[in-house]
mmCIF file of C-alpha atoms and ligand atoms in Angstrom:
data_model
loop_
_atom_site.group_PDB
_atom_site.id
_atom_site.type_symbol
_atom_site.label_atom_id
_atom_site.label_comp_id
_atom_site.label_asym_id
_atom_site.label_seq_id
_atom_site.Cartn_x
_atom_site.Cartn_y
_atom_site.Cartn_z
ATOM 1 C CA MET A 1 14.080 15.903 -17.819
ATOM 2 C CA SER A 2 10.623 14.270 -18.062
ATOM 3 C CA LYS A 3 11.276 10.730 -16.807
ATOM 4 C CA ARG A 4 10.356 10.078 -13.191
ATOM 5 C CA VAL A 5 13.098 8.848 -10.838
ATOM 6 C CA ALA A 6 12.769 6.133 -8.186
ATOM 7 C CA ILE A 7 14.966 4.738 -5.425
ATOM 8 C CA VAL A 8 14.165 1.096 -4.653
ATOM 9 C CA THR A 9 16.058 -0.046 -1.564
ATOM 10 C CA GLY A 10 17.237 -3.656 -1.498
ATOM 11 C CA SER A 11 16.621 -4.233 -5.183
ATOM 12 C CA SER A 12 19.508 -6.577 -5.989
ATOM 13 C CA ARG A 13 17.304 -9.613 -5.280
ATOM 14 C CA GLY A 14 13.794 -10.811 -4.542
ATOM 15 C CA ILE A 15 10.834 -8.455 -4.292
ATOM 16 C CA GLY A 16 12.961 -5.321 -4.700
ATOM 17 C CA ARG A 17 14.446 -6.609 -7.938
ATOM 18 C CA ALA A 18 10.987 -7.247 -9.382
ATOM 19 C CA ILE A 19 9.873 -3.771 -8.309
ATOM 20 C CA ALA A 20 12.955 -2.109 -9.852
ATOM 21 C CA GLU A 21 12.550 -3.933 -13.168
ATOM 22 C CA THR A 22 8.809 -3.243 -13.302
ATOM 23 C CA LEU A 23 9.207 0.468 -12.519
ATOM 24 C CA ALA A 24 11.941 0.738 -15.151
ATOM 25 C CA ALA A 25 9.601 -0.872 -17.693
ATOM 26 C CA ASP A 26 6.985 1.694 -16.602
ATOM 27 C CA GLY A 27 9.426 4.460 -17.559
ATOM 28 C CA PHE A 28 11.130 5.300 -14.259
ATOM 29 C CA CYS A 29 14.889 5.834 -13.973
ATOM 30 C CA VAL A 30 15.786 3.572 -11.072
ATOM 31 C CA THR A 31 18.442 3.527 -8.368
ATOM 32 C CA VAL A 32 19.062 -0.151 -7.648
ATOM 33 C CA ASN A 33 20.272 -0.302 -4.059
ATOM 34 C CA TYR A 34 22.139 -3.189 -2.457
ATOM 35 C CA ASN A 35 24.083 -3.837 0.699
ATOM 36 C CA SER A 36 26.391 -6.784 0.035
ATOM 37 C CA SER A 37 25.634 -8.134 -3.487
ATOM 38 C CA PRO A 38 27.267 -5.889 -6.121
ATOM 39 C CA ASP A 39 27.161 -8.562 -8.830
ATOM 40 C CA ALA A 40 23.449 -9.146 -8.347
ATOM 41 C CA ALA A 41 22.735 -5.397 -8.390
ATOM 42 C CA ASN A 42 24.835 -4.879 -11.538
ATOM 43 C CA GLU A 43 22.923 -7.717 -13.189
ATOM 44 C CA VAL A 44 19.622 -5.954 -12.398
ATOM 45 C CA VAL A 45 20.979 -2.749 -13.940
ATOM 46 C CA SER A 46 22.122 -4.665 -17.055
ATOM 47 C CA GLN A 47 18.720 -6.322 -17.332
ATOM 48 C CA ILE A 48 16.987 -2.934 -17.138
ATOM 49 C CA GLU A 49 19.349 -1.454 -19.728
ATOM 50 C CA ARG A 50 18.868 -4.430 -22.082
ATOM 51 C CA ALA A 51 15.132 -3.752 -21.876
ATOM 52 C CA GLY A 52 15.735 -0.110 -22.863
ATOM 53 C CA GLY A 53 15.529 1.432 -19.382
ATOM 54 C CA GLU A 54 17.843 3.543 -17.249
ATOM 55 C CA ALA A 55 19.304 2.502 -13.869
ATOM 56 C CA ILE A 56 22.320 2.781 -11.579
ATOM 57 C CA ALA A 57 23.508 0.406 -8.859
ATOM 58 C CA VAL A 58 24.330 2.037 -5.518
ATOM 59 C CA GLN A 59 25.823 0.357 -2.462
ATOM 60 C CA GLY A 60 24.389 1.601 0.809
ATOM 61 C CA ASN A 61 23.318 0.048 4.077
ATOM 62 C CA VAL A 62 19.918 1.623 4.752
ATOM 63 C CA GLY A 63 20.524 1.037 8.454
ATOM 64 C CA SER A 64 23.404 3.525 8.517
ATOM 65 C CA PRO A 65 23.348 7.309 8.028
ATOM 66 C CA GLU A 66 26.249 6.999 5.540
ATOM 67 C CA GLY A 67 24.379 4.418 3.490
ATOM 68 C CA ARG A 68 21.254 6.545 3.313
ATOM 69 C CA ALA A 69 23.264 9.641 2.365
ATOM 70 C CA ALA A 70 25.065 7.672 -0.356
ATOM 71 C CA LEU A 71 21.736 6.643 -1.847
ATOM 72 C CA MET A 72 20.321 10.157 -1.895
ATOM 73 C CA ASP A 73 23.559 11.712 -3.206
ATOM 74 C CA ALA A 74 24.020 9.158 -5.994
ATOM 75 C CA THR A 75 20.418 9.472 -7.167
ATOM 76 C CA LEU A 76 20.240 13.272 -7.126
ATOM 77 C CA GLY A 77 23.776 13.448 -8.549
ATOM 78 C CA ARG A 78 22.815 11.247 -11.496
ATOM 79 C CA TRP A 79 19.356 12.617 -12.350
ATOM 80 C CA ASN A 80 18.912 15.729 -10.185
ATOM 81 C CA ARG A 81 15.410 14.477 -9.458
ATOM 82 C CA LEU A 82 13.487 12.143 -7.121
ATOM 83 C CA ASP A 83 9.790 11.270 -7.479
ATOM 84 C CA LEU A 84 9.461 7.974 -5.646
ATOM 85 C CA LEU A 85 11.057 6.125 -2.727
ATOM 86 C CA VAL A 86 10.276 2.442 -2.270
ATOM 87 C CA ASN A 87 11.413 1.288 1.181
ATOM 88 C CA ASN A 88 11.832 -2.406 0.385
ATOM 89 C CA ALA A 89 15.178 -3.455 1.919
ATOM 90 C CA GLY A 90 14.711 -5.705 4.896
ATOM 91 C CA ILE A 91 16.177 -8.625 6.792
ATOM 92 C CA THR A 92 14.552 -11.415 8.717
ATOM 93 C CA SER A 93 15.283 -12.087 12.357
ATOM 94 C CA PRO A 94 18.806 -13.614 12.634
ATOM 95 C CA GLY A 95 18.497 -17.166 13.958
ATOM 96 C CA ARG A 96 14.746 -16.795 14.430
ATOM 97 C CA LEU A 97 15.184 -16.915 18.217
ATOM 98 C CA ASP A 98 12.250 -17.276 20.571
ATOM 99 C CA ILE A 99 11.427 -13.973 22.291
ATOM 100 C CA LEU A 100 12.644 -15.510 25.555
ATOM 101 C CA GLU A 101 16.089 -15.944 23.944
ATOM 102 C CA ALA A 102 16.199 -12.815 21.738
ATOM 103 C CA THR A 103 19.262 -10.579 22.004
ATOM 104 C CA PRO A 104 19.614 -6.790 22.055
ATOM 105 C CA GLU A 105 22.203 -7.074 19.252
ATOM 106 C CA ASN A 106 19.735 -8.763 16.886
ATOM 107 C CA TRP A 107 17.018 -6.324 17.914
ATOM 108 C CA ASP A 108 19.226 -3.342 17.012
ATOM 109 C CA LEU A 109 20.218 -4.857 13.662
ATOM 110 C CA VAL A 110 16.649 -5.674 12.616
ATOM 111 C CA LEU A 111 15.143 -2.425 13.883
ATOM 112 C CA ASP A 112 17.930 -0.329 12.297
ATOM 113 C CA THR A 113 17.482 -2.031 8.923
ATOM 114 C CA ASN A 114 13.721 -2.508 8.817
ATOM 115 C CA LEU A 115 12.425 0.583 10.634
ATOM 116 C CA LYS A 116 14.959 3.270 11.533
ATOM 117 C CA GLY A 117 16.494 3.091 8.037
ATOM 118 C CA PRO A 118 13.165 3.529 6.188
ATOM 119 C CA PHE A 119 12.126 6.299 8.625
ATOM 120 C CA PHE A 120 15.169 8.480 8.083
ATOM 121 C CA LEU A 121 15.430 7.703 4.378
ATOM 122 C CA SER A 122 11.784 8.768 4.051
ATOM 123 C CA GLN A 123 12.643 11.968 5.891
ATOM 124 C CA ALA A 124 15.526 12.684 3.490
ATOM 125 C CA ALA A 125 13.492 11.752 0.406
ATOM 126 C CA ALA A 126 10.475 13.784 1.515
ATOM 127 C CA ASN A 127 12.623 16.862 2.099
ATOM 128 C CA ALA A 128 14.198 16.450 -1.353
ATOM 129 C CA MET A 129 10.770 15.996 -2.963
ATOM 130 C CA LEU A 130 9.402 19.036 -1.112
ATOM 131 C CA ALA A 131 12.218 21.219 -2.417
ATOM 132 C CA GLN A 132 11.543 20.036 -5.966
ATOM 133 C CA ILE A 133 7.764 20.512 -5.663
ATOM 134 C CA GLU A 134 8.314 24.041 -4.345
ATOM 135 C CA ALA A 135 10.725 24.745 -7.212
ATOM 136 C CA GLY A 136 8.175 23.380 -9.683
ATOM 137 C CA THR A 137 10.517 20.701 -11.055
ATOM 138 C CA ILE A 138 8.258 17.784 -10.039
ATOM 139 C CA PRO A 139 4.480 17.923 -9.560
ATOM 140 C CA ALA A 140 4.208 15.379 -6.731
ATOM 141 C CA GLY A 141 5.995 12.617 -4.856
ATOM 142 C CA LYS A 142 5.340 9.163 -3.460
ATOM 143 C CA ILE A 143 6.754 6.912 -0.723
ATOM 144 C CA ILE A 144 5.856 3.208 -0.614
ATOM 145 C CA ASN A 145 6.760 1.057 2.383
ATOM 146 C CA LEU A 146 7.034 -2.731 2.164
ATOM 147 C CA SER A 147 5.668 -4.036 5.443
ATOM 148 C CA SER A 148 4.575 -7.636 6.045
ATOM 149 C CA LEU A 149 1.799 -9.787 7.414
ATOM 150 C CA SER A 150 4.185 -9.908 10.393
ATOM 151 C CA SER A 151 3.031 -6.359 11.211
ATOM 152 C CA TYR A 152 -0.144 -7.932 12.647
ATOM 153 C CA ALA A 153 0.387 -11.749 12.751
ATOM 154 C CA SER A 154 2.407 -12.952 15.744
ATOM 155 C CA SER A 155 5.547 -15.096 15.255
ATOM 156 C CA PRO A 156 7.208 -15.307 18.691
ATOM 157 C CA ASN A 157 10.434 -16.517 17.074
ATOM 158 C CA ARG A 158 10.750 -13.247 15.126
ATOM 159 C CA GLY A 159 9.745 -10.616 17.671
ATOM 160 C CA ASP A 160 12.172 -7.975 16.395
ATOM 161 C CA TYR A 161 10.935 -8.423 12.792
ATOM 162 C CA CYS A 162 7.245 -8.266 13.822
ATOM 163 C CA VAL A 163 7.774 -5.131 15.918
ATOM 164 C CA ALA A 164 9.743 -3.441 13.130
ATOM 165 C CA LYS A 165 7.022 -4.179 10.560
ATOM 166 C CA ALA A 166 4.269 -3.015 12.935
ATOM 167 C CA GLY A 167 6.279 0.196 13.354
ATOM 168 C CA LEU A 168 6.534 0.558 9.592
ATOM 169 C CA ALA A 169 2.733 0.432 9.372
ATOM 170 C CA MET A 170 2.451 3.355 11.825
ATOM 171 C CA MET A 171 5.298 5.117 10.040
ATOM 172 C CA THR A 172 3.230 4.987 6.844
ATOM 173 C CA GLN A 173 0.353 6.712 8.613
ATOM 174 C CA LEU A 174 2.609 9.362 10.168
ATOM 175 C CA PHE A 175 4.240 10.305 6.872
ATOM 176 C CA ALA A 176 0.905 10.121 5.017
ATOM 177 C CA ASP A 177 -0.605 12.519 7.554
ATOM 178 C CA ARG A 178 2.308 14.967 7.474
ATOM 179 C CA LEU A 179 2.861 14.924 3.725
ATOM 180 C CA GLY A 180 -0.722 14.865 2.394
ATOM 181 C CA LYS A 181 -0.865 18.653 2.107
ATOM 182 C CA GLU A 182 2.536 18.700 0.445
ATOM 183 C CA ASN A 183 1.354 16.584 -2.514
ATOM 184 C CA ILE A 184 3.348 13.528 -1.425
ATOM 185 C CA GLN A 185 1.346 10.316 -1.055
ATOM 186 C CA VAL A 186 2.499 7.516 1.237
ATOM 187 C CA PHE A 187 1.378 3.891 1.003
ATOM 188 C CA GLU A 188 2.012 0.542 2.662
ATOM 189 C CA VAL A 189 2.288 -2.579 0.527
ATOM 190 C CA CYS A 190 1.854 -5.605 2.773
ATOM 191 C CA PRO A 191 3.132 -8.857 1.242
ATOM 192 C CA GLY A 192 2.140 -12.307 2.439
ATOM 193 C CA VAL A 193 4.324 -15.380 1.910
ATOM 194 C CA ILE A 194 6.495 -14.604 -1.129
ATOM 195 C CA ALA A 195 9.033 -16.947 -2.752
ATOM 196 C CA THR A 196 12.436 -15.272 -2.298
ATOM 197 C CA ASP A 197 15.781 -15.932 -0.604
ATOM 198 C CA MET A 198 14.229 -14.683 2.637
ATOM 199 C CA THR A 199 11.667 -17.481 2.759
ATOM 200 C CA GLY A 200 14.054 -20.117 1.285
ATOM 201 C CA PRO A 201 15.064 -21.519 4.693
ATOM 202 C CA VAL A 202 11.404 -22.038 5.692
ATOM 203 C CA LYS A 203 10.165 -23.244 2.312
ATOM 204 C CA GLU A 204 9.109 -26.717 3.497
ATOM 205 C CA LYS A 205 7.138 -25.300 6.412
ATOM 206 C CA TYR A 206 5.262 -22.853 4.163
ATOM 207 C CA ASP A 207 4.779 -25.486 1.425
ATOM 208 C CA LYS A 208 2.870 -27.579 3.943
ATOM 209 C CA GLN A 209 0.878 -24.642 5.315
ATOM 210 C CA ILE A 210 -0.113 -23.411 1.852
ATOM 211 C CA GLU A 211 -1.096 -26.949 0.869
ATOM 212 C CA ALA A 212 -3.235 -27.102 4.031
ATOM 213 C CA GLY A 213 -5.096 -23.895 3.094
ATOM 214 C CA LEU A 214 -3.125 -21.092 4.800
ATOM 215 C CA THR A 215 -4.453 -18.646 2.201
ATOM 216 C CA PRO A 216 -7.685 -18.541 0.178
ATOM 217 C CA ILE A 217 -5.532 -18.294 -2.967
ATOM 218 C CA HIS A 218 -3.631 -21.593 -2.779
ATOM 219 C CA ARG A 219 -0.138 -20.708 -3.955
ATOM 220 C CA TRP A 220 3.089 -18.971 -3.015
ATOM 221 C CA GLY A 221 3.200 -15.276 -3.815
ATOM 222 C CA GLN A 222 5.805 -14.248 -6.365
ATOM 223 C CA PRO A 223 7.927 -11.074 -6.342
ATOM 224 C CA GLU A 224 6.074 -10.005 -9.498
ATOM 225 C CA ASP A 225 2.758 -10.051 -7.588
ATOM 226 C CA VAL A 226 4.154 -7.378 -5.268
ATOM 227 C CA ALA A 227 5.792 -5.424 -8.103
ATOM 228 C CA LYS A 228 2.439 -5.193 -9.918
ATOM 229 C CA ALA A 229 0.840 -3.621 -6.835
ATOM 230 C CA VAL A 230 3.623 -1.020 -6.650
ATOM 231 C CA SER A 231 3.305 -0.367 -10.374
ATOM 232 C CA ALA A 232 -0.470 0.113 -10.030
ATOM 233 C CA ILE A 233 -0.006 2.658 -7.229
ATOM 234 C CA CYS A 234 2.567 4.528 -9.321
ATOM 235 C CA ALA A 235 0.215 4.612 -12.322
ATOM 236 C CA ASP A 236 -1.691 7.321 -10.415
ATOM 237 C CA TYR A 237 -5.102 5.710 -10.276
ATOM 238 C CA PHE A 238 -5.368 6.563 -6.560
ATOM 239 C CA PRO A 239 -5.067 10.377 -6.600
ATOM 240 C CA PHE A 240 -7.348 10.937 -3.559
ATOM 241 C CA SER A 241 -5.825 8.211 -1.353
ATOM 242 C CA THR A 242 -2.968 8.175 1.094
ATOM 243 C CA GLY A 243 -1.883 6.029 4.042
ATOM 244 C CA GLU A 244 -3.582 2.974 2.504
ATOM 245 C CA ARG A 245 -2.424 -0.595 3.104
ATOM 246 C CA PHE A 246 -2.436 -2.769 -0.028
ATOM 247 C CA ASN A 247 -2.411 -6.446 0.968
ATOM 248 C CA VAL A 248 -0.631 -8.712 -1.524
ATOM 249 C CA ASP A 249 -1.074 -11.942 0.385
ATOM 250 C CA GLY A 250 -3.451 -14.346 -1.354
ATOM 251 C CA GLY A 251 -6.099 -13.333 1.194
ATOM 252 C CA PHE A 252 -4.032 -14.241 4.287
ATOM 253 C CA HIS A 253 -5.398 -11.245 6.203
ATOM 254 C CA LEU A 254 -9.024 -12.401 6.009
ATOM 255 C CA ARG A 255 -10.439 -13.725 9.283
ATOM 256 C CA ARG A 256 -11.973 -17.059 8.423
ATOM 257 C CA LEU A 257 -14.298 -19.445 10.208
HETATM 258 P P1 NAP B 1 15.486 -10.896 0.130
HETATM 259 O O1 NAP B 1 15.188 -11.806 -0.986
HETATM 260 O O2 NAP B 1 16.199 -11.414 1.322
HETATM 261 O O3 NAP B 1 16.230 -9.606 -0.453
HETATM 262 C C1 NAP B 1 16.572 -8.574 0.445
HETATM 263 C C2 NAP B 1 17.098 -7.383 -0.308
HETATM 264 O O4 NAP B 1 17.350 -6.329 0.629
HETATM 265 C C3 NAP B 1 18.415 -7.662 -1.011
HETATM 266 O O5 NAP B 1 18.455 -6.909 -2.201
HETATM 267 C C4 NAP B 1 19.448 -7.146 -0.004
HETATM 268 O O6 NAP B 1 20.657 -6.685 -0.589
HETATM 269 C C5 NAP B 1 18.710 -5.956 0.547
HETATM 270 N N1 NAP B 1 19.203 -5.558 1.868
HETATM 271 C C6 NAP B 1 19.272 -6.297 2.994
HETATM 272 N N2 NAP B 1 19.769 -5.572 3.997
HETATM 273 C C7 NAP B 1 20.028 -4.348 3.486
HETATM 274 C C8 NAP B 1 20.561 -3.148 4.020
HETATM 275 N N3 NAP B 1 20.942 -3.067 5.304
HETATM 276 N N4 NAP B 1 20.701 -2.073 3.208
HETATM 277 C C9 NAP B 1 20.335 -2.147 1.911
HETATM 278 N N5 NAP B 1 19.817 -3.253 1.341
HETATM 279 C C10 NAP B 1 19.669 -4.337 2.127
HETATM 280 O O7 NAP B 1 14.108 -10.268 0.732
HETATM 281 P P2 NAP B 1 12.644 -10.201 0.079
HETATM 282 O O8 NAP B 1 11.933 -11.436 0.449
HETATM 283 O O9 NAP B 1 12.721 -9.778 -1.338
HETATM 284 O O10 NAP B 1 12.026 -9.036 0.977
HETATM 285 C C11 NAP B 1 11.933 -7.695 0.535
HETATM 286 C C12 NAP B 1 11.071 -6.929 1.527
HETATM 287 O O11 NAP B 1 9.773 -7.522 1.616
HETATM 288 C C13 NAP B 1 11.622 -6.945 2.956
HETATM 289 O O12 NAP B 1 11.380 -5.716 3.585
HETATM 290 C C14 NAP B 1 10.806 -8.033 3.627
HETATM 291 O O13 NAP B 1 10.727 -7.862 5.016
HETATM 292 C C15 NAP B 1 9.467 -7.845 2.940
HETATM 293 N N6 NAP B 1 8.618 -9.037 2.986
HETATM 294 C C16 NAP B 1 9.015 -10.234 2.427
HETATM 295 C C17 NAP B 1 8.163 -11.321 2.494
HETATM 296 C C18 NAP B 1 8.519 -12.656 1.903
HETATM 297 O O14 NAP B 1 7.747 -13.616 2.119
HETATM 298 N N7 NAP B 1 9.612 -12.806 1.165
HETATM 299 C C19 NAP B 1 6.925 -11.200 3.105
HETATM 300 C C20 NAP B 1 6.547 -9.998 3.665
HETATM 301 C C21 NAP B 1 7.399 -8.907 3.583
HETATM 302 P P3 NAP B 1 21.978 -7.635 -0.729
HETATM 303 O O15 NAP B 1 21.687 -8.516 -1.914
HETATM 304 O O16 NAP B 1 23.092 -6.722 -0.986
HETATM 305 O O17 NAP B 1 22.099 -8.386 0.541
#
């Protein structure tokens, strides 16, 4: 089988959906993962198939060992191959509580979903890729982690989310370091303010901030902006790079005076 195979976590909606559809158009077979939206995930699969691509929808909570195992088993069972893991699934901080009010329950949920899940799924994917590379069935592998500007910009009403995303940035460096010699590249894609369900509840706030010049590029980011960055990385124009952060944020990260 010559087509490359990708798992995109949380690809029933938003940024993950755009990444799944773009990778499928690039020629990847794609596992479309969801947690609670089977209809949305099936619609993404149908869309990919209508466009001539190949995909399956797989339910699995990335925050649970069973969910991660289901994802790996379904993907390898279907295609017997894995070239790329995109750790995209994520949740915002429930209730957006001030750090003086934050609860251990919310902390566990956000950290399990946004950091522990990607860590152990990366471990499983890397081990599967290593076995294939050693067997000569794939030449190389890639892992791409979707972090956030919240990995370095403080929002005290989303402490758990910020800490999880900061951890994901270090996780990218750890896996990049360990897997460089194994021919598996690891990258961080760092979105800014992107128009999805996640930012829906704070749309008015961000509308005003963008209008007031929050970012040098004066507009909301779109899921397709992020998907293009992932597609570019997967087009193999960065063969001597690993551990890089790709900002997709309209210039938010620039320090300005
Ligand atoms: P979204 O619109 O809320 O979509 C989230 C996706 O993740 C959905 O497909 C959802 O599946 C899935 N998901 C949630 N919890 C899951 C779990 N436990 N297991 C498996 N899948 C799960 O979010 P988004 O805005 O596209 O964000 C995607 C990623 O980008 C996240 O990691 C987010 O932190 C990051 N990000 C977003 C922004 C932004 O401005 N939007 C900015 C920076 C970074 P269901 O449909 O089944 O619930």
